[in-house]
Amino acid sequence: MLKERINIENIDGQLFEIKIIEPDDSKPASFTHYLYNHKNGISQFYKKDALCFVKQILEKEYPNEQITQEFAEEALQYLIFDFNKAVPFPAPEKPKFKFIDLFAGIGGFRLAFQNLEGKCVFTSKWDKYSKQTYKANFGEIPFGDITKPETKNYIPDSFDVLCAGFPCQAFSIAGRRGGFGYNDKFNNLGVTLSGRAFRSNLFARSSQKGFPLQSLTQKLVA
């Protein structure tokens, strides 16, 4: 039976091959986010693209087979198991809160909040090498450019904490220190996410000397 020949290694080995060819393709990220959120309702945000991704890979792997939508759905469910044991930094078994990880780098923020018993339900980073390291650490491929509406549309409605390590040029003492009032391409990334902060109970960002988190929070609330 075809299903019995399907395994996660066949699909997982092709994730970055497709991502590099199509840098704006969010389906590989949706696939990994779906698998790692299958125990909570967040997975439904990613199911449509995850299903498309599985169907695409199966059609490539088995060109002589007819891959129906129903079969792809069955295969997607067949692939679900406890991935946490296969990654160096697994999420807690019984998380106490949910957070999203923007401008994620290789996952420093995520590791800290996982240690506080949080579960990451969305992550984004545009650099492909950071994405590869992030996947190696946590099993998930980050989504891409957070300034694009199609990327922001993947952010779930339900999360408790927004984490962000966005560019610090507008806040650092080595920069202009204009905060959110300074208009440049780097600072606009911070402005892009500020509206999302109000959908969460807490907004956490990497801090810079001379512009503490309290000052940033006051500017967001003003």
N, CA and C of each residue as an Amber inpcrd file, in Angstrom:
protein
   666
   0.8490000  -1.1980000   0.0000000   0.0000000   0.0000000   0.0000000
   0.8840000   1.2490000   0.0000000   0.4960000   2.2470000  -0.7710000
   1.3230000   3.4520000  -0.9040000   1.5450000   4.1350000   0.4330000
   0.5080000   4.2180000   1.2450000   0.6220000   4.9120000   2.5270000
   1.7380000   4.3330000   3.3820000   1.9310000   3.0260000   3.3110000
   2.9260000   2.3710000   4.1410000   4.3500000   2.7220000   3.7170000
   4.5160000   3.2630000   2.5030000   5.8450000   3.6520000   2.0390000
   6.1550000   5.1110000   2.3590000   5.1820000   5.8110000   2.9130000
   5.3720000   7.2220000   3.2420000   6.0270000   7.3320000   4.6120000
   7.0500000   8.1330000   4.7260000   7.6320000   8.3950000   6.0380000
   8.1140000   9.8330000   6.0870000   8.3170000  10.3340000   7.2830000
   8.6430000  11.7410000   7.4750000   9.9810000  12.1080000   6.8460000
  10.9300000  11.1620000   6.7800000  12.2280000  11.4780000   6.1950000
  12.0980000  11.8250000   4.7120000  11.2270000  11.1260000   3.9880000
  11.0420000  11.4110000   2.5640000  10.5980000  12.8440000   2.3380000
   9.6870000  13.3220000   3.1720000   9.1710000  14.6750000   3.0280000
  10.1300000  15.6900000   3.6320000  10.6350000  15.3900000   4.8160000
  11.4810000  16.3390000   5.5270000  12.7430000  16.6600000   4.7470000
  13.2820000  15.7010000   4.0260000  14.5130000  15.9090000   3.2880000
  14.3930000  16.8810000   2.1390000  13.1620000  17.2180000   1.7520000
  12.9510000  18.1120000   0.6190000  12.4830000  19.5010000   1.0270000
  12.3390000  19.7610000   2.3080000  11.7600000  21.0260000   2.7470000
  12.5470000  22.2300000   2.2490000  13.8470000  22.2160000   2.4600000
  14.6250000  23.3950000   2.0920000  14.9610000  23.4270000   0.6140000
  14.9100000  22.3040000  -0.0460000  15.0760000  22.3020000  -1.5000000
  13.9870000  23.1610000  -2.1370000  12.7720000  23.0000000  -1.6700000
  11.6600000  23.7800000  -2.2040000  11.7390000  25.2170000  -1.7120000
  12.1120000  25.4280000  -0.4810000  12.1650000  26.7740000   0.0800000
  13.1890000  27.6380000  -0.6500000  14.3130000  27.0730000  -0.9970000
  15.3430000  27.8520000  -1.6790000  14.8960000  28.2160000  -3.0920000
  14.2540000  27.2890000  -3.7660000  13.7910000  27.5520000  -5.1250000
  12.6790000  28.5890000  -5.1280000  11.7940000  28.5000000  -4.1610000
  10.6650000  29.4120000  -4.0740000  10.6880000  30.1040000  -2.7090000
  11.4640000  31.1750000  -2.5660000  11.6530000  31.8050000  -1.2550000
  10.3780000  32.3710000  -0.6480000   9.3650000  32.6610000  -1.4720000
   8.1210000  33.2110000  -0.9390000   7.0690000  32.1400000  -0.6790000
   7.4420000  30.8830000  -0.8670000   6.4990000  29.7890000  -0.6500000
   6.3810000  29.5120000   0.8450000   5.1810000  29.6840000   1.3830000
   4.9670000  29.4880000   2.8220000   4.5180000  28.0740000   3.1560000
   4.3420000  27.2350000   2.1610000   3.8100000  25.8990000   2.4350000
   4.7350000  25.0420000   3.3040000   6.0780000  25.0350000   3.0840000
   6.9260000  24.2500000   3.9840000   6.8360000  24.7140000   5.4370000
   6.7690000  26.0320000   5.6480000   6.6160000  26.5530000   7.0120000
   5.2720000  26.1280000   7.5910000   4.2230000  26.1970000   6.7880000
   2.8970000  25.7790000   7.2520000   2.8960000  24.3060000   7.6330000
   3.5860000  23.4970000   6.8400000   3.6640000  22.0590000   7.1080000
   4.2850000  21.7800000   8.4720000   5.4410000  22.3870000   8.7380000
   6.0960000  22.1260000  10.0200000   5.3180000  22.7400000  11.1810000
   4.7360000  23.9220000  10.9810000   3.9250000  24.5270000  12.0410000
   2.6880000  23.6750000  12.3300000   2.1140000  23.0900000  11.3020000
   0.9550000  22.2200000  11.4960000   1.3340000  21.0040000  12.3400000
   2.4380000  20.3640000  11.9990000   2.8360000  19.1560000  12.7120000
   3.1360000  19.4370000  14.1790000   3.7820000  20.5510000  14.4560000
   4.1800000  20.8430000  15.8290000   3.0740000  21.4910000  16.6510000
   1.9500000  21.7720000  16.0250000   0.8120000  22.3280000  16.7630000
  -0.4120000  21.4300000  16.6690000  -0.1980000  20.1570000  16.3370000
  -1.3420000  19.2800000  16.1170000  -2.1160000  18.9720000  17.3960000
  -1.5310000  19.2730000  18.5540000  -2.2280000  19.0080000  19.8150000
  -3.0850000  20.1820000  20.2670000  -3.0590000  21.2720000  19.5210000
  -3.8970000  22.4170000  19.8920000  -4.6210000  22.9500000  18.6590000
  -5.5680000  23.8240000  18.8600000  -6.3780000  24.3440000  17.7690000
  -5.6230000  25.2180000  16.7910000  -4.4060000  25.6410000  17.1610000
  -3.6090000  26.5080000  16.2980000  -3.3000000  25.8290000  14.9650000
  -3.2410000  24.5150000  14.9580000  -2.8730000  23.7940000  13.7370000
  -3.8060000  24.0960000  12.5760000  -5.0370000  24.4770000  12.8580000
  -5.9950000  24.7510000  11.7870000  -5.5960000  25.9720000  10.9500000
  -4.7970000  26.8730000  11.5220000  -4.3140000  28.0260000  10.7640000
  -3.3890000  27.5910000   9.6240000  -2.7750000  26.4300000   9.7790000
  -1.7550000  25.9860000   8.8450000  -2.1710000  24.7840000   7.9990000
  -3.3340000  24.2290000   8.2480000  -3.6990000  22.9520000   7.6320000
  -3.8150000  23.0380000   6.1150000  -4.4260000  24.0800000   5.5860000
  -4.6550000  24.1710000   4.1420000  -3.3500000  24.1090000   3.3570000
  -2.3740000  24.9370000   3.7490000  -1.0920000  24.9460000   3.0410000
  -0.2740000  23.6990000   3.3400000  -0.4000000  23.1680000   4.5550000
   0.2990000  21.9320000   4.8950000  -0.1860000  20.7950000   4.0070000
  -1.4830000  20.7500000   3.7810000  -2.0670000  19.7230000   2.9210000
  -1.5890000  19.8780000   1.4760000  -1.5540000  21.1090000   0.9880000
  -1.0510000  21.3710000  -0.3680000   0.4030000  20.9500000  -0.5070000
   1.1750000  21.1990000   0.5540000   2.5960000  20.8550000   0.5210000
   2.7860000  19.3440000   0.4510000   2.0470000  18.6040000   1.2720000
   2.1530000  17.1470000   1.2690000   1.7550000  16.5870000  -0.0940000
   0.6870000  17.1020000  -0.6570000   0.2370000  16.6450000  -1.9770000
   1.3030000  16.9240000  -3.0370000   1.9090000  18.0800000  -2.9700000
   2.9660000  18.4580000  -3.9160000   4.1530000  17.5140000  -3.8210000
   4.5710000  17.1860000  -2.6030000   5.7160000  16.2990000  -2.4080000
   5.3910000  14.8800000  -2.8470000   4.1970000  14.4020000  -2.5190000
   3.8120000  13.0440000  -2.9060000   3.7480000  12.8960000  -4.4220000
   3.2590000  13.9170000  -5.0990000   3.2020000  13.8700000  -6.5590000
   4.5990000  13.8180000  -7.1640000   5.5470000  14.4600000  -6.4930000
   6.9330000  14.4200000  -6.9620000   7.5870000  13.0790000  -6.6470000
   7.2990000  12.5430000  -5.4620000   7.8920000  11.2800000  -5.0360000
   7.3190000  10.0900000  -5.8020000   6.0270000  10.1500000  -6.1050000
   5.3350000   9.0290000  -6.7450000   4.6280000   9.5170000  -8.0110000
   5.3910000   9.8420000  -9.0650000   4.8000000  10.4380000 -10.2720000
   3.8300000   9.5240000 -11.0060000   3.9200000   8.2220000 -10.7850000
   3.0380000   7.2810000 -11.4770000   1.7730000   6.9610000 -10.6910000
   1.6460000   7.5550000  -9.5210000   0.4710000   7.3310000  -8.6820000
  -0.4710000   8.5280000  -8.7800000  -1.7610000   8.2550000  -8.6420000
  -2.7420000   9.3370000  -8.5860000  -2.8910000   9.7760000  -7.1320000
  -2.4770000  10.9950000  -6.8350000  -2.5440000  11.5180000  -5.4700000
  -3.7820000  12.4100000  -5.3590000  -4.8010000  11.8950000  -4.7510000
  -6.0280000  12.6640000  -4.5750000  -5.9290000  13.5500000  -3.3390000
  -6.8500000  14.5020000  -3.2280000  -6.8990000  15.3620000  -2.0510000
  -7.1590000  14.5370000  -0.8030000  -8.0140000  13.5310000  -0.9430000
  -8.3460000  12.6720000   0.1960000  -7.1260000  11.8790000   0.6560000
  -6.3390000  11.3930000  -0.3180000  -5.1460000  10.6390000   0.0540000
  -4.1150000  11.5400000   0.7190000  -3.9660000  12.7640000   0.2070000
  -3.0300000  13.7070000   0.8190000  -3.4440000  14.0190000   2.2540000
  -4.7500000  14.1380000   2.4830000  -5.2650000  14.3700000   3.8400000
  -4.9090000  13.2020000   4.7460000  -5.0910000  11.9890000   4.2480000
  -4.7580000  10.8000000   5.0290000  -3.2600000  10.7410000   5.3190000
  -2.4620000  11.0880000   4.3190000  -1.0120000  11.0700000   4.5030000
  -0.5690000  12.0990000   5.5350000  -1.1900000  13.2840000   5.5010000
  -0.8440000  14.3290000   6.4630000  -1.1120000  13.8560000   7.8870000
  -2.2460000  13.2050000   8.0920000  -2.5610000  12.6930000   9.4220000
  -1.6240000  11.5490000   9.8080000  -1.2370000  10.7620000   8.8240000
  -0.3360000   9.6410000   9.0530000   1.0380000  10.1240000   9.5180000
   1.4110000  11.3320000   9.0940000   2.7240000  11.8800000   9.4300000
   2.7870000  12.4580000  10.8390000   1.6380000  12.6400000  11.4630000
   1.6100000  13.2680000  12.7850000   2.0420000  12.2740000  13.8600000
   3.0520000  12.6310000  14.5870000   3.4480000  11.9090000  15.7890000
   4.1990000  12.8840000  16.6730000   4.7690000  12.4130000  17.7650000
   5.4080000  13.3220000  18.7180000   6.7840000  13.7560000  18.2050000
   6.8330000  14.8870000  17.5050000   8.0800000  15.3760000  16.9380000
   9.0230000  15.9230000  18.0020000   8.4790000  16.2970000  19.1600000
   9.3110000  16.9500000  20.1730000  10.5430000  16.1370000  20.5510000
  10.4220000  14.8160000  20.4850000  11.5330000  13.9690000  20.8920000
  12.6570000  13.9600000  19.8570000  12.3840000  14.4720000  18.6630000
  13.3630000  14.4200000  17.5820000  14.1610000  15.7060000  17.4260000
  13.9260000  16.7080000  18.2750000  14.6310000  17.9840000  18.1510000
  15.4300000  18.2700000  19.4230000  16.5210000  19.0420000  19.3110000
  17.3520000  19.3310000  20.4840000  16.6360000  20.1290000  21.5670000
  15.7270000  21.0290000  21.1610000  15.0640000  21.9090000  22.1260000
  13.5450000  21.7900000  21.9840000  12.9710000  20.7220000  22.5450000
  11.5290000  20.4950000  22.3920000  10.6910000  21.4490000  23.2280000
   9.4640000  21.6570000  22.7890000   8.5120000  22.4600000  23.5570000
   8.0760000  21.6850000  24.7930000   7.6240000  22.3670000  25.8380000
   7.1580000  21.6720000  27.0400000   5.9420000  20.8050000  26.7430000
   5.8200000  19.7060000  27.4370000   4.7060000  18.7810000  27.2290000
   3.3670000  19.4210000  27.5780000   3.3520000  20.1950000  28.6600000
   2.1120000  20.8430000  29.0970000   2.3640000  22.3440000  29.2460000
   2.3480000  23.0750000  28.1440000   2.6580000  24.5130000  28.1910000
   1.6260000  25.3060000  28.9740000   2.0960000  26.3930000  29.5930000
   1.2180000  27.2520000  30.3870000   0.7380000  28.4730000  29.6080000
   1.3880000  28.7870000  28.4920000   0.9680000  29.9270000  27.6790000
   1.4890000  29.7440000  26.2580000   0.9580000  30.5400000  25.3330000
   1.3710000  30.4950000  23.9250000   2.0360000  31.8170000  23.5430000
   3.0650000  31.7400000  22.7060000   3.7400000  32.9540000  22.2510000
   4.1050000  32.8350000  20.7780000   4.3590000  34.0010000  20.1430000
   4.8580000  34.0070000  18.7730000   6.2530000  34.6140000  18.7700000
   7.0650000  34.2020000  17.8160000   8.4940000  34.5310000  17.7930000
   8.8240000  35.2230000  16.4700000   8.8680000  36.5740000  16.4720000
   9.1300000  37.3400000  15.2580000  10.5860000  37.7980000  15.2010000
  11.1170000  37.9860000  13.9920000  12.5400000  38.3170000  13.8180000
  13.3610000  37.3270000  14.6420000  13.1140000  36.0440000  14.4200000
  13.4490000  34.9930000  15.3760000  14.9220000  34.6280000  15.4530000
  15.7300000  35.0210000  14.4610000  17.1300000  34.6060000  14.4970000
  17.2270000  33.0940000  14.4560000  18.0030000  32.5210000  15.3680000
  18.1050000  31.0620000  15.4380000  17.3740000  30.5070000  16.6580000
  16.6040000  31.3790000  17.3510000  15.7130000  30.8700000  18.3790000
  16.0640000  31.1850000  19.8190000  16.8560000  32.2220000  20.0670000
  17.2170000  32.5580000  21.4460000  16.0210000  32.9260000  22.3010000
  15.1500000  33.7850000  21.7690000  13.9340000  34.1500000  22.4900000
  13.0830000  32.9120000  22.7600000  12.9390000  32.0900000  21.7490000
  12.0960000  30.9030000  21.8800000  12.6090000  29.9850000  22.9840000
  13.8990000  29.7720000  23.0140000  14.4700000  28.8870000  24.0250000
  14.1800000  29.4090000  25.4240000  14.3260000  30.7270000  25.6110000
  14.0610000  31.3200000  26.9220000  12.6040000  31.1340000  27.3350000
  11.6840000  31.3680000  26.4130000  10.2700000  31.2690000  26.7540000
   9.7970000  29.8220000  26.8530000  10.4410000  28.9120000  26.1410000
  10.1450000  27.4940000  26.3550000  10.5770000  27.0710000  27.7510000
  11.6910000  27.6220000  28.2170000  12.1470000  27.3050000  29.5690000
  11.1900000  27.8300000  30.6310000  10.3570000  28.8120000  30.2460000
   9.3160000  29.3270000  31.1430000   7.9930000  28.6000000  30.9300000
   8.0530000  27.4790000  30.1990000   6.9020000  26.6060000  29.9250000
   5.9130000  27.2270000  28.9390000   6.4420000  27.9540000  27.9550000
   5.6130000  28.5010000  26.8920000   5.6960000  27.6580000  25.6330000
   4.6650000  27.7650000  24.7810000   4.6110000  27.0380000  23.5060000
   4.5910000  28.0360000  22.3610000   5.5610000  27.9550000  21.4710000
   5.6170000  28.8340000  20.3070000   4.6210000  28.3440000  19.2570000
   3.7590000  29.2500000  18.7680000   2.7390000  28.8580000  17.7970000
   2.9240000  29.5370000  16.4380000   3.9000000  30.4400000  16.3230000
   4.2170000  31.0710000  15.0400000   5.6110000  31.6660000  15.1380000
   6.3680000  31.5480000  14.0530000   7.6890000  32.1630000  14.0340000
   8.0070000  32.6600000  12.6270000   8.7900000  33.7450000  12.5490000
   9.1670000  34.2830000  11.2390000  10.6160000  34.7600000  11.2500000
  11.2650000  34.5780000  10.1070000  12.6380000  35.0390000   9.8860000
  12.9050000  34.9480000   8.3910000  13.4970000  35.9950000   7.7810000
  13.6590000  35.9810000   6.3300000  14.9480000  35.3140000   5.8620000
  16.0120000  35.3130000   6.6770000  17.3060000  34.7820000   6.2450000
  17.2750000  33.2540000   6.1650000  17.6500000  32.6990000   5.0110000
  17.4970000  31.2540000   4.8050000  18.4360000  30.4380000   5.6940000
  19.6240000  30.9540000   6.0080000  20.5490000  30.1960000   6.8430000
  20.0840000  30.1780000   8.2990000  19.5220000  31.2870000   8.7510000
  18.9250000  31.2990000  10.0900000  17.7610000  30.3260000  10.1530000
  16.9930000  30.2530000   9.0710000  15.8690000  29.3160000   9.0240000
  16.3490000  27.8730000   9.1550000  17.4330000  27.5460000   8.4830000
  17.9590000  26.1900000   8.5490000  18.3970000  25.8420000   9.9710000
  19.0730000  26.7870000  10.6280000  19.5020000  26.5560000  12.0080000
  18.3060000  26.4610000  12.9380000  17.3260000  27.3320000  12.7330000
  16.1170000  27.3240000  13.5600000  15.4060000  25.9800000  13.4320000
  15.2940000  25.4870000  12.2180000  14.6430000  24.1910000  12.0150000
  15.4180000  23.0760000  12.7070000  16.7510000  23.1300000  12.6210000
  17.5680000  22.1150000  13.2790000  17.3760000  22.1500000  14.7900000
  17.1680000  23.3420000  15.3490000  16.9980000  23.4860000  16.7930000
  15.6130000  23.0810000  17.2810000  14.5720000  23.4700000  16.5060000
  13.2030000  23.3360000  17.0060000  12.2670000  22.5310000  16.1040000
  12.7210000  22.1870000  14.9080000  11.8990000  21.3790000  14.0180000
  10.9850000  22.1540000  13.0980000  10.8170000  23.4360000  13.3350000
   9.9110000  24.2490000  12.5310000  10.6840000  25.2040000  11.6200000
  10.1600000  25.3880000  10.4100000  10.7130000  26.3780000   9.4940000
   9.9940000  27.6950000   9.7340000  10.7040000  28.7710000  10.0200000
  10.0430000  30.0680000  10.1870000   9.4090000  30.5460000   8.8790000
   8.3060000  31.2660000   9.0140000   7.7380000  31.9560000   7.8640000
   8.6950000  33.0710000   7.4530000   8.4080000  33.7110000   6.3060000
   9.3400000  34.6750000   5.7400000   9.1190000  36.1080000   6.1630000
   9.1710000  37.0170000   5.2190000   9.1500000  38.4610000   5.4390000
   7.8800000  38.9010000   6.1690000   8.0300000  39.3500000   7.4100000
   6.8790000  39.7100000   8.2410000   6.2290000  41.0090000   7.7860000
   6.8760000  41.7630000   6.9070000   6.2580000  42.9930000   6.4020000
   5.2100000  42.7050000   5.3330000   5.1940000  41.4930000   4.8200000
   4.2380000  41.1450000   3.7650000   2.9070000  40.7040000   4.3720000
   1.7960000  41.2260000   3.8680000   0.4760000  40.8600000   4.4110000
   0.2250000  39.3600000   4.3830000   0.6840000  38.6840000   3.3300000
   0.4320000  37.2480000   3.2340000   1.1440000  36.4690000   4.3350000
   2.2690000  37.0010000   4.8340000   2.9510000  36.3600000   5.9630000
   2.2210000  36.6500000   7.2650000   1.8400000  37.9080000   7.4730000
   1.1330000  38.2800000   8.7060000  -0.2040000  37.5630000   8.8340000
  -0.7830000  37.1750000   7.7160000  -2.0610000  36.4730000   7.7680000
  -1.9560000  35.1050000   8.4320000  -0.7460000  34.5720000   8.5370000
  -0.5610000  33.2740000   9.1820000  -0.4770000  33.3850000  10.7080000
  -0.3510000  34.5940000  11.2290000  -0.2620000  34.7510000  12.6820000
  -1.5980000  34.3730000  13.3060000  -1.6160000  33.4310000  14.2380000
  -2.8770000  33.0170000  14.8590000  -3.5060000  34.1480000  15.6640000
  -4.8040000  34.0640000  15.8520000  -5.5040000  35.0630000  16.6570000
  -5.2560000  34.8630000  18.1460000  -4.9650000  33.6420000  18.5330000
  -4.8760000  33.3100000  19.9550000  -3.4300000  33.0730000  20.3770000
  -2.8480000  34.0530000  21.0870000  -1.5410000  33.8770000  21.7090000
  -1.4320000  34.8560000  22.8690000  -0.5370000  34.5620000  23.8020000
  -0.4240000  35.3510000  25.0290000   0.7290000  36.3460000  25.0060000
   1.8270000  35.9890000  24.3510000   3.0330000  36.8210000  24.3730000
   3.5720000  36.9910000  22.9570000   3.9430000  38.2210000  22.6060000
   4.6240000  38.4900000  21.3400000   6.0960000  38.7460000  21.6380000
   6.9740000  37.9130000  21.0960000   8.4190000  38.0910000  21.2510000
   8.9930000  38.6200000  19.9420000   9.9270000  39.5600000  20.0270000
  10.4880000  40.1290000  18.8070000  11.9090000  40.6190000  19.0300000
  12.7990000  40.2460000  18.1360000  14.1680000  40.7530000  18.1420000
  14.3960000  41.6050000  16.9130000  13.4930000  42.5800000  16.6920000
  13.5480000  43.3680000  15.4560000  14.7690000  44.2890000  15.4260000
  15.1400000  44.8040000  14.2420000  16.3500000  45.6380000  14.1110000
  16.3740000  46.7960000  15.1010000  17.5480000  47.0310000  15.6950000
  17.6510000  47.9690000  16.8130000  18.2210000  49.3310000  16.4270000
  18.4110000  49.5940000  15.1320000  19.0720000  50.8410000  14.7400000
  18.3680000  52.0830000  15.2670000  17.0430000  52.0470000  15.3500000
  16.2870000  53.2240000  15.7880000  16.2740000  53.3760000  17.3060000
  16.7990000  52.3820000  18.0400000  16.7400000  52.4110000  19.4980000
  18.1170000  52.4030000  20.1580000  19.1120000  51.8300000  19.4970000
  20.4360000  51.6710000  20.0820000  21.1540000  53.0110000  20.2390000
  22.0240000  53.1100000  21.2610000  22.8280000  54.3220000  21.4520000
  23.8220000  54.4890000  20.3040000  24.0540000  53.4300000  19.5340000
  24.9300000  53.5250000  18.3670000  24.1800000  54.0290000  17.1390000
  22.8620000  54.1790000  17.2700000  22.0500000  54.6460000  16.1540000
  21.4780000  56.0220000  16.4270000  20.3550000  56.3580000  15.7880000
  19.7600000  57.6860000  15.9170000  18.8690000  57.8230000  17.1480000
  18.4960000  56.7200000  17.7640000  17.6870000  56.7090000  18.9850000
  16.3690000  57.4660000  18.7840000  15.7880000  57.3550000  17.6160000
  14.5240000  58.0260000  17.3410000  13.3130000  57.2290000  17.7750000
  13.5340000  55.9730000  18.1780000  12.4110000  55.1400000  18.5780000
  11.4390000  54.9440000  17.4250000  10.1840000  54.7260000  17.7660000
   9.1860000  54.4960000  16.7300000   8.8850000  55.7560000  15.9270000
   9.3620000  56.9140000  16.3790000   9.1250000  58.1360000  15.6350000
  10.0900000  58.3390000  14.4840000  11.1370000  57.5200000  14.4270000
  12.1440000  57.6700000  13.3720000  11.7790000  56.7860000  12.1920000
  11.6790000  57.3790000  11.0290000  11.2020000  56.6670000   9.8500000
  12.3720000  56.1800000   8.9990000  12.6540000  54.9000000   9.0720000
  13.5990000  54.2850000   8.1470000  13.1620000  52.8460000   7.9200000
  13.8360000  52.1690000   7.0050000  13.3750000  50.8340000   6.6230000
  13.5100000  49.8310000   7.7600000  14.4960000  50.0450000   8.6730000
  14.6600000  49.1220000   9.7820000  13.6110000  49.3720000  10.8550000
  13.4080000  50.6400000  11.2010000  12.4370000  50.9640000  12.2320000
  11.0310000  50.5870000  11.7980000  10.7480000  50.6780000  10.5190000
   9.4270000  50.3120000  10.0400000   9.0940000  48.8530000  10.3260000
  10.1200000  48.0260000  10.4880000   9.8690000  46.6430000  10.8640000
   9.2760000  46.5760000  12.2630000   9.7870000  47.4310000  13.1720000
   9.2220000  47.4890000  14.5120000   7.8060000  48.0010000  14.5070000
   7.5520000  49.0220000  13.6960000   6.2000000  49.5630000  13.5900000
   5.2530000  48.5100000  13.0480000   5.7500000  47.6990000  12.1180000
   4.9330000  46.6530000  11.5170000   4.3390000  45.7290000  12.5610000
   5.1360000  45.3980000  13.5830000   4.6440000  44.4400000  14.5610000
   3.9380000  45.0980000  15.7340000   4.0480000  46.4090000  15.9110000
   3.5200000  47.0490000  17.1130000   2.0200000  46.8430000  17.2580000
   1.2860000  46.8560000  16.1420000  -0.1510000  46.6330000  16.2240000
  -0.4880000  45.2500000  16.7310000   0.3580000  44.2780000  16.3930000
   0.1280000  42.9120000  16.8480000   0.3110000  42.7840000  18.3530000
   1.0940000  43.6800000  18.9390000   1.3530000  43.5870000  20.3730000
   0.0700000  43.7240000  21.1750000  -0.8880000  44.4850000  20.6600000
  -2.1160000  44.7110000  21.4040000  -3.0330000  43.5020000  21.3850000
  -2.7190000  42.5020000  20.5600000  -3.4830000  41.2670000  20.5530000
  -2.9520000  40.2810000  21.5790000  -1.8500000  40.6250000  22.2350000
  -1.2540000  39.7340000  23.2150000  -1.3160000  40.3680000  24.5980000
  -1.0820000  39.5600000  25.6160000  -1.0720000  40.0500000  26.9890000
   0.2750000  40.6500000  27.3730000   1.3190000  40.3190000  26.6280000
   2.6640000  40.7960000  26.9420000   3.4560000  40.9460000  25.6520000
   4.2490000  42.0170000  25.5960000   5.1140000  42.2640000  24.4410000
   6.5470000  42.2580000  24.9420000   7.3680000  41.3220000  24.4690000
   8.7610000  41.2210000  24.8980000   9.6690000  41.4230000  23.7020000
  10.6860000  42.2750000  23.8650000  11.6200000  42.5420000  22.7820000
  13.0440000  42.5240000  23.3300000  14.0200000  42.3740000  22.4460000
  15.4120000  42.4840000  22.8600000  15.6890000  43.9350000  23.2190000
  16.3980000  44.1680000  24.3340000  16.6080000  45.5290000  24.8300000
  17.9600000  46.0700000  24.3950000  18.0350000  47.4070000  24.2880000
  19.2890000  48.0830000  23.9790000  19.6100000  49.0870000  25.0810000
  20.8900000  49.2830000  25.3500000  21.3140000  50.2590000  26.3360000
  20.8250000  51.6440000  25.9270000  20.2350000  52.3560000  26.8610000
  19.7580000  53.7040000  26.5850000  18.3130000  53.7520000  26.1330000
  17.7160000  52.5970000  25.8740000  16.3050000  52.5680000  25.4700000
  15.6660000  51.3280000  26.0740000  15.3830000  51.3640000  27.3840000
  14.8800000  50.1880000  28.0810000  13.4880000  49.8070000  27.6270000
  13.0880000  48.6040000  28.0090000  11.7860000  48.0760000  27.6270000
  10.6520000  48.9650000  28.1040000  10.7920000  49.5880000  29.2830000
   9.7370000  50.4490000  29.8080000   9.4630000  51.6150000  28.8560000
  10.5310000  52.2170000  28.3120000  10.3610000  53.3320000  27.3830000
   9.6410000  52.8940000  26.1220000   9.9930000  51.7130000  25.6320000
   9.3470000  51.1990000  24.4340000   7.8700000  50.9410000  24.6910000
   7.5610000  50.3700000  25.8420000   6.1760000  50.0820000  26.1840000
   5.3610000  51.3630000  26.2520000   5.9300000  52.4200000  26.8320000
   5.2280000  53.6970000  26.9170000   4.9300000  54.2540000  25.5300000
   5.8680000  54.1040000  24.5920000   5.6510000  54.5980000  23.2360000
   4.5870000  53.7840000  22.5170000   4.5170000  52.4970000  22.8180000
   3.5030000  51.6600000  22.1910000   2.1100000  52.0120000  22.6870000
   1.9980000  52.2830000  23.9760000   0.6970000  52.5600000  24.5830000
   0.2160000  53.9570000  24.2310000   1.1470000  54.8960000  24.0520000
   0.7790000  56.2960000  23.7810000  -0.0610000  56.4380000  22.5150000
